[in-house]
PDB file of C-alpha atoms in Angstrom:
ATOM      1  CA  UNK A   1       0.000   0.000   0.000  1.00 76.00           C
ATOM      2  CA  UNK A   2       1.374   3.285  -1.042  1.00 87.00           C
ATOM      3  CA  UNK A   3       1.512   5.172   1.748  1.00 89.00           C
ATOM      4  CA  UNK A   4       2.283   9.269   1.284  1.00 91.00           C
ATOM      5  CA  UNK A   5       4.455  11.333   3.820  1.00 93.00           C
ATOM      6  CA  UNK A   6       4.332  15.045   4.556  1.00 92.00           C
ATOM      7  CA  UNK A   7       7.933  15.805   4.767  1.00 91.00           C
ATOM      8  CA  UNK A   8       8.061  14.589   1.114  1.00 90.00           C
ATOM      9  CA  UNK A   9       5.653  17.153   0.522  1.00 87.00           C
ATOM     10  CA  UNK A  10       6.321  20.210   2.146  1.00 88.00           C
ATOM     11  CA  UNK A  11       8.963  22.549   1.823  1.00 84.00           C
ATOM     12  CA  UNK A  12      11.314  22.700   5.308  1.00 85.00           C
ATOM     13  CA  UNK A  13       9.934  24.651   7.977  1.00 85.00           C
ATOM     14  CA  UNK A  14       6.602  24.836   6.312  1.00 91.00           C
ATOM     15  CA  UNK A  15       3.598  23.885   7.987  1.00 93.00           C
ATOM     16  CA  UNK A  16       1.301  23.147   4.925  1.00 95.00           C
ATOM     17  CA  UNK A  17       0.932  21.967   2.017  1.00 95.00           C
ATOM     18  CA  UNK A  18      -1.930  23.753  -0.709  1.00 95.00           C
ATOM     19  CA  UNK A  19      -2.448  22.341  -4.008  1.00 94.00           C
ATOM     20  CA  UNK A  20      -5.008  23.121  -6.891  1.00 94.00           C
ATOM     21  CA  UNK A  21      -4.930  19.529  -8.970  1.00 92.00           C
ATOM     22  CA  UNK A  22      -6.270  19.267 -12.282  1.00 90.00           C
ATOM     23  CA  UNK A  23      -6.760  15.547 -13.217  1.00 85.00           C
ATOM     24  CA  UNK A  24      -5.924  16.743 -17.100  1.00 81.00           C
ATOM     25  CA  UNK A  25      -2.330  17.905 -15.692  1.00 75.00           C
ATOM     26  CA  UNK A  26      -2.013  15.979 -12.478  1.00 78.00           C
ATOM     27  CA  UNK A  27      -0.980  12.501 -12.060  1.00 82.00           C
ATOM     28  CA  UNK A  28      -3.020  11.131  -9.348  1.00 90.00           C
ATOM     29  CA  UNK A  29      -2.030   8.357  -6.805  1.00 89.00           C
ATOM     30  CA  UNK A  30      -3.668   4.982  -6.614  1.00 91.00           C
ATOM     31  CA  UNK A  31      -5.344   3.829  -3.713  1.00 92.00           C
ATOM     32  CA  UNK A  32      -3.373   5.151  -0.801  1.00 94.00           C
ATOM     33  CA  UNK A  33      -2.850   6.522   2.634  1.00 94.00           C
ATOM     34  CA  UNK A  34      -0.848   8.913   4.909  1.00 93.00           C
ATOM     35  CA  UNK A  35       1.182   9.938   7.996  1.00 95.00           C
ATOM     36  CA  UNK A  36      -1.000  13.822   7.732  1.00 96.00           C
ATOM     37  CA  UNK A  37      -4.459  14.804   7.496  1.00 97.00           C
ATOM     38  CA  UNK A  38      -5.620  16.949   4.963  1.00 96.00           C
ATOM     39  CA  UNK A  39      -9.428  18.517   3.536  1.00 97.00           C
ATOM     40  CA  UNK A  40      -9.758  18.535  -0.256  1.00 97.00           C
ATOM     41  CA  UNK A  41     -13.067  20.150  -1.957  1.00 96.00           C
ATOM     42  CA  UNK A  42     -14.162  19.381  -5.757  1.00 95.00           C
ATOM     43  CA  UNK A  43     -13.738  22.931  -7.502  1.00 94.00           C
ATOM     44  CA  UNK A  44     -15.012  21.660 -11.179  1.00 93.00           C
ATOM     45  CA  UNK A  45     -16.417  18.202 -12.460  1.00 94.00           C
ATOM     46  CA  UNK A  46     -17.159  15.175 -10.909  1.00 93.00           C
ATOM     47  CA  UNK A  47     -14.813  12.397  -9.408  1.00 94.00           C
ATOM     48  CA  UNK A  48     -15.355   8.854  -7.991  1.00 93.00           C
ATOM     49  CA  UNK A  49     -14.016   8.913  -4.483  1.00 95.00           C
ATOM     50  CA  UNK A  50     -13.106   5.634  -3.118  1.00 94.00           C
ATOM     51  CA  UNK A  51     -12.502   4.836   0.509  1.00 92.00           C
ATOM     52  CA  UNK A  52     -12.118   1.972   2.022  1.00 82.00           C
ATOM     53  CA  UNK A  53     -14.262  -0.290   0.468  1.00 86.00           C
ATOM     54  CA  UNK A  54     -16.808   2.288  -0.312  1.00 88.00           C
ATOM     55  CA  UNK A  55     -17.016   4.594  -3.552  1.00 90.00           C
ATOM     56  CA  UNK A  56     -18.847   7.527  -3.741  1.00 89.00           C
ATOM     57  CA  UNK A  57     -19.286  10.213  -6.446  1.00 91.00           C
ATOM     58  CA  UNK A  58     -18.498  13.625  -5.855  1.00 92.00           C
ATOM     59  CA  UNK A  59     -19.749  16.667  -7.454  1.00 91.00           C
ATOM     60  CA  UNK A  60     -18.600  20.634  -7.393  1.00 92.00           C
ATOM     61  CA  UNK A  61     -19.039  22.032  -4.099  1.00 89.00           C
ATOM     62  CA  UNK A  62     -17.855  18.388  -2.216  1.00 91.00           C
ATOM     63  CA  UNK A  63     -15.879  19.079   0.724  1.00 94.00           C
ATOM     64  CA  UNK A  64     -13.972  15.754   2.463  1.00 95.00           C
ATOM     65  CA  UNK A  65     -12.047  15.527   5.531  1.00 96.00           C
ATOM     66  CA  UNK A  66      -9.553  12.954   5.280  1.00 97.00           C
ATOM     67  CA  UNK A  67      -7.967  11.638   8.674  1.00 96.00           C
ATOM     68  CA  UNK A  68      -4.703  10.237   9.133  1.00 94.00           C
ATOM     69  CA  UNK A  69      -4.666   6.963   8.396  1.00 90.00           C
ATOM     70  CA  UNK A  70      -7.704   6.805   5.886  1.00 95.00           C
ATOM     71  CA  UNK A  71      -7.544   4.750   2.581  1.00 95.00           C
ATOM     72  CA  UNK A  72      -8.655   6.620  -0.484  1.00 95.00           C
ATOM     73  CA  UNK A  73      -7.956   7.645  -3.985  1.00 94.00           C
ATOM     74  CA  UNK A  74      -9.867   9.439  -6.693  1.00 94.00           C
ATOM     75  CA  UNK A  75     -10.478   9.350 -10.097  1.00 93.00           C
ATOM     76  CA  UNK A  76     -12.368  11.778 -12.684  1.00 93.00           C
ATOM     77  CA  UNK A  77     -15.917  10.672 -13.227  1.00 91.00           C
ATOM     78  CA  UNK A  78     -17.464  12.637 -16.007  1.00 78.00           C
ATOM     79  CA  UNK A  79     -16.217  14.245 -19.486  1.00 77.00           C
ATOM     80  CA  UNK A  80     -15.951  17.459 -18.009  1.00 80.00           C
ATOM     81  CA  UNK A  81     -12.599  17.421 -16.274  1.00 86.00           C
ATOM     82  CA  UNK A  82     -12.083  17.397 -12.665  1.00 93.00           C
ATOM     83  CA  UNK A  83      -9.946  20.127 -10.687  1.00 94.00           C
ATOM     84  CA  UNK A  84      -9.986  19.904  -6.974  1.00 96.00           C
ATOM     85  CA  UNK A  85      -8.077  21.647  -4.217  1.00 96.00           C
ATOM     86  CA  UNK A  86      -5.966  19.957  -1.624  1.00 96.00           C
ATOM     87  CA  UNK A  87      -4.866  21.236   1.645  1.00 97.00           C
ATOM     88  CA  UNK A  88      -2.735  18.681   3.544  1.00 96.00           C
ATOM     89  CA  UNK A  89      -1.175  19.181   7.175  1.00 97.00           C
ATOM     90  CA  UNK A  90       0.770  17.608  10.055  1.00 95.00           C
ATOM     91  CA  UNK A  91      -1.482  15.466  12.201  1.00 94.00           C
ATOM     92  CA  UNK A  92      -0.218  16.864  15.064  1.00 93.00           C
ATOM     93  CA  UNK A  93      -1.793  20.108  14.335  1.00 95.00           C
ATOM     94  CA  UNK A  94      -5.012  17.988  13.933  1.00 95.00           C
ATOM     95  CA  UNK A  95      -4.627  16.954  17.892  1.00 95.00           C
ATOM     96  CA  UNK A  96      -4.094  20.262  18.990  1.00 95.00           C
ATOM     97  CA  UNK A  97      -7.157  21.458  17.059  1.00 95.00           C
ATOM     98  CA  UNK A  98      -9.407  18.587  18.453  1.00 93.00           C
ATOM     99  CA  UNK A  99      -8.503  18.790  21.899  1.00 94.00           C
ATOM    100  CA  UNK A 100      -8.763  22.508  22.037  1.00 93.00           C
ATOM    101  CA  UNK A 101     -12.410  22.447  20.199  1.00 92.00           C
ATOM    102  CA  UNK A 102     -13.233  18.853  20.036  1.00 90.00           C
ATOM    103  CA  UNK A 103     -17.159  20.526  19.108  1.00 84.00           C
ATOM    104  CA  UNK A 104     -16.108  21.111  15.987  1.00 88.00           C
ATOM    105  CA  UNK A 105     -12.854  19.319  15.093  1.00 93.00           C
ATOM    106  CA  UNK A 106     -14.039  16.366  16.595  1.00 91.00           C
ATOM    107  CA  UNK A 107     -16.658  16.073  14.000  1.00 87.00           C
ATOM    108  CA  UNK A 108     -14.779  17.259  11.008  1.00 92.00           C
ATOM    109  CA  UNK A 109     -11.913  14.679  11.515  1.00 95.00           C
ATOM    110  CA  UNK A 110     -14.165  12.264  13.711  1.00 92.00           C
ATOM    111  CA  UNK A 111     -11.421   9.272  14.853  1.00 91.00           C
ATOM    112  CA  UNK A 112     -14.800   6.649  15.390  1.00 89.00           C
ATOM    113  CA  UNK A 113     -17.012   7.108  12.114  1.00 88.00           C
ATOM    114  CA  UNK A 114     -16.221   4.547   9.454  1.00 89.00           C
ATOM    115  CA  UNK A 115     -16.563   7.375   6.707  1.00 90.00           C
ATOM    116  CA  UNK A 116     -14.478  10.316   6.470  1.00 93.00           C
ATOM    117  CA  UNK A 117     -16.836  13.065   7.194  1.00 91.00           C
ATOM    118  CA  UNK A 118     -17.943  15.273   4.113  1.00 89.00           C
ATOM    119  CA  UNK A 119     -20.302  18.098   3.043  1.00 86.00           C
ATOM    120  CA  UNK A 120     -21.261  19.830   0.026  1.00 81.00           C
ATOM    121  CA  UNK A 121     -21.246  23.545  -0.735  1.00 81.00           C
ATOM    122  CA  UNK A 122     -23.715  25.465  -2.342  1.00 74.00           C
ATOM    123  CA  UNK A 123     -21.481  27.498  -5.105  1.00 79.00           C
ATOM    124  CA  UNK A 124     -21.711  30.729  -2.983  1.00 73.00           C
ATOM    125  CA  UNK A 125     -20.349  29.465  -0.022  1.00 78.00           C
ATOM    126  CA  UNK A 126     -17.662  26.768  -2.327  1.00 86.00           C
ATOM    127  CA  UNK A 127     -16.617  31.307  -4.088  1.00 88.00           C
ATOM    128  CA  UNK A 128     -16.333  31.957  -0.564  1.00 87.00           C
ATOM    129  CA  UNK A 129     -13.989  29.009   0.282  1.00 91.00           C
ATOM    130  CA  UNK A 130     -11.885  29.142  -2.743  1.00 93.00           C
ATOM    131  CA  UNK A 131     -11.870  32.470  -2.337  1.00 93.00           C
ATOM    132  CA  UNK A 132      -9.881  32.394   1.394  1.00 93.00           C
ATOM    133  CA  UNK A 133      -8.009  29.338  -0.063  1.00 94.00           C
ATOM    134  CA  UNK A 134      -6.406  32.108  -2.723  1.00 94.00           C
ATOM    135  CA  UNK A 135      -5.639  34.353   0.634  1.00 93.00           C
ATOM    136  CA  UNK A 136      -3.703  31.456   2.409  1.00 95.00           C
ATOM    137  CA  UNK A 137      -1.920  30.491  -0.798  1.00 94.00           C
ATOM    138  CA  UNK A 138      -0.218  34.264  -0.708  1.00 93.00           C
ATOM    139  CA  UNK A 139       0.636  33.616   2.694  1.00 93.00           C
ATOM    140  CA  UNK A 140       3.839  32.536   4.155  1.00 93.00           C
ATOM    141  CA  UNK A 141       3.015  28.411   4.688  1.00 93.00           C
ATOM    142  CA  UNK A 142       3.019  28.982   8.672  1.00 94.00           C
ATOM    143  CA  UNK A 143       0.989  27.913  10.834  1.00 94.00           C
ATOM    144  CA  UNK A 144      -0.760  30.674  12.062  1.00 96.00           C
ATOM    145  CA  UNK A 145      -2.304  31.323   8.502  1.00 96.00           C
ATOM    146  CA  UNK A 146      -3.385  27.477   8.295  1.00 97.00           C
ATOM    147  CA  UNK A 147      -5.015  27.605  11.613  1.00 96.00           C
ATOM    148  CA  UNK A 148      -7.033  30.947  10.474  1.00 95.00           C
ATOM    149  CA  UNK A 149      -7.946  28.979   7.317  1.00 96.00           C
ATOM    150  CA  UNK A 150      -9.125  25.730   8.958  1.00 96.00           C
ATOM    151  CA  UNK A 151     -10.806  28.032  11.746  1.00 94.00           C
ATOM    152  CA  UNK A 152     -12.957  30.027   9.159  1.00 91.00           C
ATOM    153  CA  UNK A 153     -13.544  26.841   7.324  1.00 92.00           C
ATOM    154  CA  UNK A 154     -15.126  24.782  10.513  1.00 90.00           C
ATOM    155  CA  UNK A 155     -17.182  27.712  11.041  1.00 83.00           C
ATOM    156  CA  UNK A 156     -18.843  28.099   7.704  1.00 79.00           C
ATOM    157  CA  UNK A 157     -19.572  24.314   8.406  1.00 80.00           C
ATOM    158  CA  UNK A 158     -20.237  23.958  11.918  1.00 74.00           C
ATOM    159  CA  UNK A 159     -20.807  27.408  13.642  1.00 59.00           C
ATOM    160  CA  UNK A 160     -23.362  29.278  11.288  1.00 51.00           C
ATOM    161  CA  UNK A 161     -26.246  26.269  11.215  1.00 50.00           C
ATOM    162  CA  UNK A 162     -28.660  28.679  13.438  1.00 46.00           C
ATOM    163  CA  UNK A 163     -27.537  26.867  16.255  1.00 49.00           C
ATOM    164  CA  UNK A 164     -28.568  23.501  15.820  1.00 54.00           C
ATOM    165  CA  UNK A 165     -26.093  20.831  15.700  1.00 59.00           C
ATOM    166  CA  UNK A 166     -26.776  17.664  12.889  1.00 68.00           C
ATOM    167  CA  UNK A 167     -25.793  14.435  13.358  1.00 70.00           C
ATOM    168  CA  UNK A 168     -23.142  12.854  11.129  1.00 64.00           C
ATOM    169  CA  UNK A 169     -25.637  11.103   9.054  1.00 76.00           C
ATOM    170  CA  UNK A 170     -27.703  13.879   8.402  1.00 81.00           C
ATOM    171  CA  UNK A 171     -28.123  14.833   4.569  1.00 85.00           C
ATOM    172  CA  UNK A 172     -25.981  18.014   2.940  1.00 79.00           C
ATOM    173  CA  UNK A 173     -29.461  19.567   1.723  1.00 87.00           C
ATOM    174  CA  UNK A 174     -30.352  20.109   5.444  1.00 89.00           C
ATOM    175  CA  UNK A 175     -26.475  21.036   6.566  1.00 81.00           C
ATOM    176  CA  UNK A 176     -26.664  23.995   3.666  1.00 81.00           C
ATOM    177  CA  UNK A 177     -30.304  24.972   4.284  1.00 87.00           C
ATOM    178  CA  UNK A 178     -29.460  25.383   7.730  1.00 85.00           C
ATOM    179  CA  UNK A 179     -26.166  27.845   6.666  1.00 79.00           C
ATOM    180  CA  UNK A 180     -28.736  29.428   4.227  1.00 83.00           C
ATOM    181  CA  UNK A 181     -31.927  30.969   6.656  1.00 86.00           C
ATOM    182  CA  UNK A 182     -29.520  32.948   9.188  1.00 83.00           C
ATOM    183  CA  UNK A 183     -29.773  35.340   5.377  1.00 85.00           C
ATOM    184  CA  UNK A 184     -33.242  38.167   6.187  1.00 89.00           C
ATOM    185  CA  UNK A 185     -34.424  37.164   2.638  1.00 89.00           C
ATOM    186  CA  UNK A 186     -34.809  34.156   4.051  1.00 90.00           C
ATOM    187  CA  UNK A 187     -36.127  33.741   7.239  1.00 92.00           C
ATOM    188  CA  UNK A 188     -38.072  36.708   6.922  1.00 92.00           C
ATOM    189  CA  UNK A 189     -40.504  34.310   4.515  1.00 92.00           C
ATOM    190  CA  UNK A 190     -41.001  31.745   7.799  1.00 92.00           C
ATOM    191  CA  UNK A 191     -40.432  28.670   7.110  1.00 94.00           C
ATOM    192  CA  UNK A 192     -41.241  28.701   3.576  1.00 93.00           C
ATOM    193  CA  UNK A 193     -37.866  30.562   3.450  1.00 93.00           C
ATOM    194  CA  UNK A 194     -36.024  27.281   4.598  1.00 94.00           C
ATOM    195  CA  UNK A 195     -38.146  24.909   1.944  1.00 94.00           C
ATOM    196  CA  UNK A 196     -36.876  27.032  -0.499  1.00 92.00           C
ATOM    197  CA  UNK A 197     -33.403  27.015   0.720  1.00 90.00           C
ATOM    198  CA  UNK A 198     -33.775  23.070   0.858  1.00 91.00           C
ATOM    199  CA  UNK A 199     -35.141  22.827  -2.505  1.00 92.00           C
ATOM    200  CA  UNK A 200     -37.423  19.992  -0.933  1.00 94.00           C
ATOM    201  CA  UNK A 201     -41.047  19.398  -0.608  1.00 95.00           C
ATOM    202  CA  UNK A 202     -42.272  21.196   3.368  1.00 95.00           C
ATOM    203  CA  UNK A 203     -43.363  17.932   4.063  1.00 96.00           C
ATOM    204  CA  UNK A 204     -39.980  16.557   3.587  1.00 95.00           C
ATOM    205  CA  UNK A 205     -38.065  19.028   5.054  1.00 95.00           C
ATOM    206  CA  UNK A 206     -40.505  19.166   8.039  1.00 96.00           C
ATOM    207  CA  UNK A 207     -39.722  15.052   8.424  1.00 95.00           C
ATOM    208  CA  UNK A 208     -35.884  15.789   8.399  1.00 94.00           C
ATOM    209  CA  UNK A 209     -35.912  18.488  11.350  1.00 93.00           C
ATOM    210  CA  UNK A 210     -37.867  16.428  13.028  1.00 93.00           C
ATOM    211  CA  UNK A 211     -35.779  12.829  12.721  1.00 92.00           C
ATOM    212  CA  UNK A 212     -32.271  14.671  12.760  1.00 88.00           C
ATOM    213  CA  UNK A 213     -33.195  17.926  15.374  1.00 87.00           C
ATOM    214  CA  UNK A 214     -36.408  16.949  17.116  1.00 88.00           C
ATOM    215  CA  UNK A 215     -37.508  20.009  16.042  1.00 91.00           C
ATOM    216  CA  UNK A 216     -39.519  22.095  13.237  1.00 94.00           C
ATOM    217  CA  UNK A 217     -39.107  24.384  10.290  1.00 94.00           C
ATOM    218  CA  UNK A 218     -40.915  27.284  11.979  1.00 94.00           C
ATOM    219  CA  UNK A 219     -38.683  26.789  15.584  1.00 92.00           C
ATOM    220  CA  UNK A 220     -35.676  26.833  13.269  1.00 92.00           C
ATOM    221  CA  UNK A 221     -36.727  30.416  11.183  1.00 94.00           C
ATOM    222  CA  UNK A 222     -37.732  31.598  15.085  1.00 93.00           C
ATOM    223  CA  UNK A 223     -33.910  30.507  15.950  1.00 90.00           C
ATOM    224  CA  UNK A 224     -32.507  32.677  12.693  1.00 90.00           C
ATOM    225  CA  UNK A 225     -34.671  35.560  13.507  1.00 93.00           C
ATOM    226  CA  UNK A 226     -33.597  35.677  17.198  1.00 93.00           C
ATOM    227  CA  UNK A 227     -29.685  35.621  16.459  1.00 89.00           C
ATOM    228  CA  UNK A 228     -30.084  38.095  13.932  1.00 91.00           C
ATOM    229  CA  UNK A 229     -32.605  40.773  16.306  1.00 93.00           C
ATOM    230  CA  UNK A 230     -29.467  40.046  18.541  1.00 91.00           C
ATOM    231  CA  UNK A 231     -26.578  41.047  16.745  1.00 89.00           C
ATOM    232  CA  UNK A 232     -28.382  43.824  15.656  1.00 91.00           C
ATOM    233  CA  UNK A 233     -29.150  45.147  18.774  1.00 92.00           C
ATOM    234  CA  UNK A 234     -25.418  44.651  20.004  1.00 88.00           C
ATOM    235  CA  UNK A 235     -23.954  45.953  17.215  1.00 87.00           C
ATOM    236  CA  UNK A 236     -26.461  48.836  15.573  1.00 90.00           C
ATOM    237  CA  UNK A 237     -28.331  51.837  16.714  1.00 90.00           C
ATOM    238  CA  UNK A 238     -31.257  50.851  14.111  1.00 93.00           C
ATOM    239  CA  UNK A 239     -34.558  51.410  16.134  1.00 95.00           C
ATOM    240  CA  UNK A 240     -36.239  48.195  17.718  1.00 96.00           C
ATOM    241  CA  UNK A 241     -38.913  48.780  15.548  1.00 95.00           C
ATOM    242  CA  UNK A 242     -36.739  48.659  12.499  1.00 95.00           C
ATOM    243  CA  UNK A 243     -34.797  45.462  13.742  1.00 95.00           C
ATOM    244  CA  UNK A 244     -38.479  43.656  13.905  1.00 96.00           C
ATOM    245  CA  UNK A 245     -38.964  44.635  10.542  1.00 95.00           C
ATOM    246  CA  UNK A 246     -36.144  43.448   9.479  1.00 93.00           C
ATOM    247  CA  UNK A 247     -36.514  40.080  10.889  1.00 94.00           C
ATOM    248  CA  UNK A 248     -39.864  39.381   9.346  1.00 93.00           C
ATOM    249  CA  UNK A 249     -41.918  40.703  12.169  1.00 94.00           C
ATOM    250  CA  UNK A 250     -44.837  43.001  11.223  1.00 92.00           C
ATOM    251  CA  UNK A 251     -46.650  43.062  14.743  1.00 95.00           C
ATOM    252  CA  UNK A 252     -43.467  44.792  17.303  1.00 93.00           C
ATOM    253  CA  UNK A 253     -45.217  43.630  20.285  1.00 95.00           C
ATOM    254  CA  UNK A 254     -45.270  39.726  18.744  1.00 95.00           C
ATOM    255  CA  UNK A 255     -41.660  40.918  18.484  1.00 96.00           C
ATOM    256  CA  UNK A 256     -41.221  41.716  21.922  1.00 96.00           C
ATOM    257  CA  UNK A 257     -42.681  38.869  23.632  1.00 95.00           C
ATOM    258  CA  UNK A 258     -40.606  36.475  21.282  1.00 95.00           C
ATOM    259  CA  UNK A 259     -37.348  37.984  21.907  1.00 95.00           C
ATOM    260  CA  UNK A 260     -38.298  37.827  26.010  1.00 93.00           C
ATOM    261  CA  UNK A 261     -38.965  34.508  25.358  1.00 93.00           C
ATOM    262  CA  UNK A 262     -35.878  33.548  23.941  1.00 90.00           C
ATOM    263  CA  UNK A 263     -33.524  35.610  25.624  1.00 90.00           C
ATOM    264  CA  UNK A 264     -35.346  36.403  29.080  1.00 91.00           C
ATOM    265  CA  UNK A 265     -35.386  40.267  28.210  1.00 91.00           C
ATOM    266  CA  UNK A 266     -36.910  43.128  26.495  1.00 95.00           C
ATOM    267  CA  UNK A 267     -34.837  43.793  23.439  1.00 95.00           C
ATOM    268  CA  UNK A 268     -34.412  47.275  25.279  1.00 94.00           C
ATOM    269  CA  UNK A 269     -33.006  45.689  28.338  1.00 92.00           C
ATOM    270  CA  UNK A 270     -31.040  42.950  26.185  1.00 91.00           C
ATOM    271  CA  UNK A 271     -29.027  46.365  23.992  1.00 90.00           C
ATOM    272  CA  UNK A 272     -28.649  48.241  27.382  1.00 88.00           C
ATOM    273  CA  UNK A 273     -26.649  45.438  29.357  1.00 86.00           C
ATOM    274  CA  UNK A 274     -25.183  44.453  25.856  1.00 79.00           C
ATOM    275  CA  UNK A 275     -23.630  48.195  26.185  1.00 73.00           C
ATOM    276  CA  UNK A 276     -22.253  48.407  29.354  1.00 65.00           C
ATOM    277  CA  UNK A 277     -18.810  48.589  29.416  1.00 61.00           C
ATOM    278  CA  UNK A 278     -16.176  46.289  30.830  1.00 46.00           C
TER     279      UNK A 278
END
């Protein structure tokens, strides 16, 4: 088994390695493994990603987080071409990361799930990751500038889902209609706003927050509205009345007695203490 070493592939004293591969250009290794991790995401066409003894297809937008240790290869799937971008680091970073925010590194680069854990972008959000890859790729290859990266990149997947936390096994639709409603045009439509950023039937969408969140499409959109009246609140001057607005509600005392509810304040008393200074 071919087995692939970082020192082989980084320059000395650098702490990462960043690659844009383009299967028309790019030789690319059999099946394989590795003494580092690395995340690669699909930036054009479609390739068949093999791992273990399971093969999956992967489109534009596919984002994979490959542990130490995992057995893998890929091959273009498609007459399109296939370019992808690979980002491969020293597993001890990977420790450090995981036991200082196992929440969140502990589920990219789970140690216990038998699949590598993966998610796909919808293309804004894959622009908005290619485009901090470009920043880190001017940087020097420290590893300040990788931890920034990875840090952004966890939170774009983990931190900005309105709060809720999905299970492993929980489909991508969900994961990106979840990073989708904390946007006003959206949750200011209710929960027809997250249908629409599901592109699935409300029955079926109502099903999934149910068997993955125990919860529903309207608690989520309440969620959304509630962070956003928040940071608004914190962070602006904009009357109450406009923040309501703003957040879909046309009725400021429905307003009121839904942010108390959440937050166990007026909005008044929630951007005085907000204010104080420390």
């Amino acid at each position: 088994m071919l087995q692939l070493r970082l020192r082989d592939r980084v320059a000395v004293g650098a702490a990462y390695q960043l690659v844009k591969v383009s299967a028309d250009r790019n030789a690319l290794p059999g099946l394989h493994t590795h003494d580092y991790a690395e995340v690669f995401w699909i930036d054009h066409g479609r390739c068949r990603h093999s791992i273990g003894p399971t093969a999956q297809l992967l489109g534009p937008g596919a984002v994979v987080f490959i542990r130490p240790g995992d057995c893998h290869r890929l091959r273009p799937a498609g007459v399109e071409g296939l370019g992808f971008t690979n980002l491969a680091f020293d597993q001890g970073v990977l420790r450090h990361l995981r036991g200082r925010h196992e929440r969140f590194f502990g589920r990219l680069y789970d140690p216990q799930a038998e699949l590598p854990t993966a998610y796909t972008l919808e293309p804004a959000r894959l622009a908005w990751v290619q485009e901090r890859a470009l920043r880190l790729a001017a940087q020097p290859a420290e590893g300040f500038f990788l931890e920034h990266f990875l840090f952004e990149l966890a939170g774009v997947l983990l931190g900005d889902q309105a709060g809720a936390v999905l299970p492993a096994d929980a489909p991508d639709w969900l994961r990106n209609a979840l990073l989708r409603i904390r946007e006003p045009e959206l949750f200011c439509q209710g929960a027809r706003g997250l249908v629409q950023a599901a592109g699935r039937c409300h029955e079926h969408v109502t099903r999934a927050c149910r068997r993955y969140l125990d919860t529903t499409p309207t608690q989520l959109i309440g969620q959304a509205r509630m962070d956003h009246a928040a940071m608004r609140l914190r962070l602006s001057s904009a009357p109450i009345k406009q923040i309501a607005r703003e957040c879909g509600y046309t009725n400021p005392a429905h307003f009121y007695e839904v942010f108390r509810g959440r937050f166990g304040q007026s909005p008044g008393e929630f951007r005085r203490i907000s204010r104080l200074p420390v």
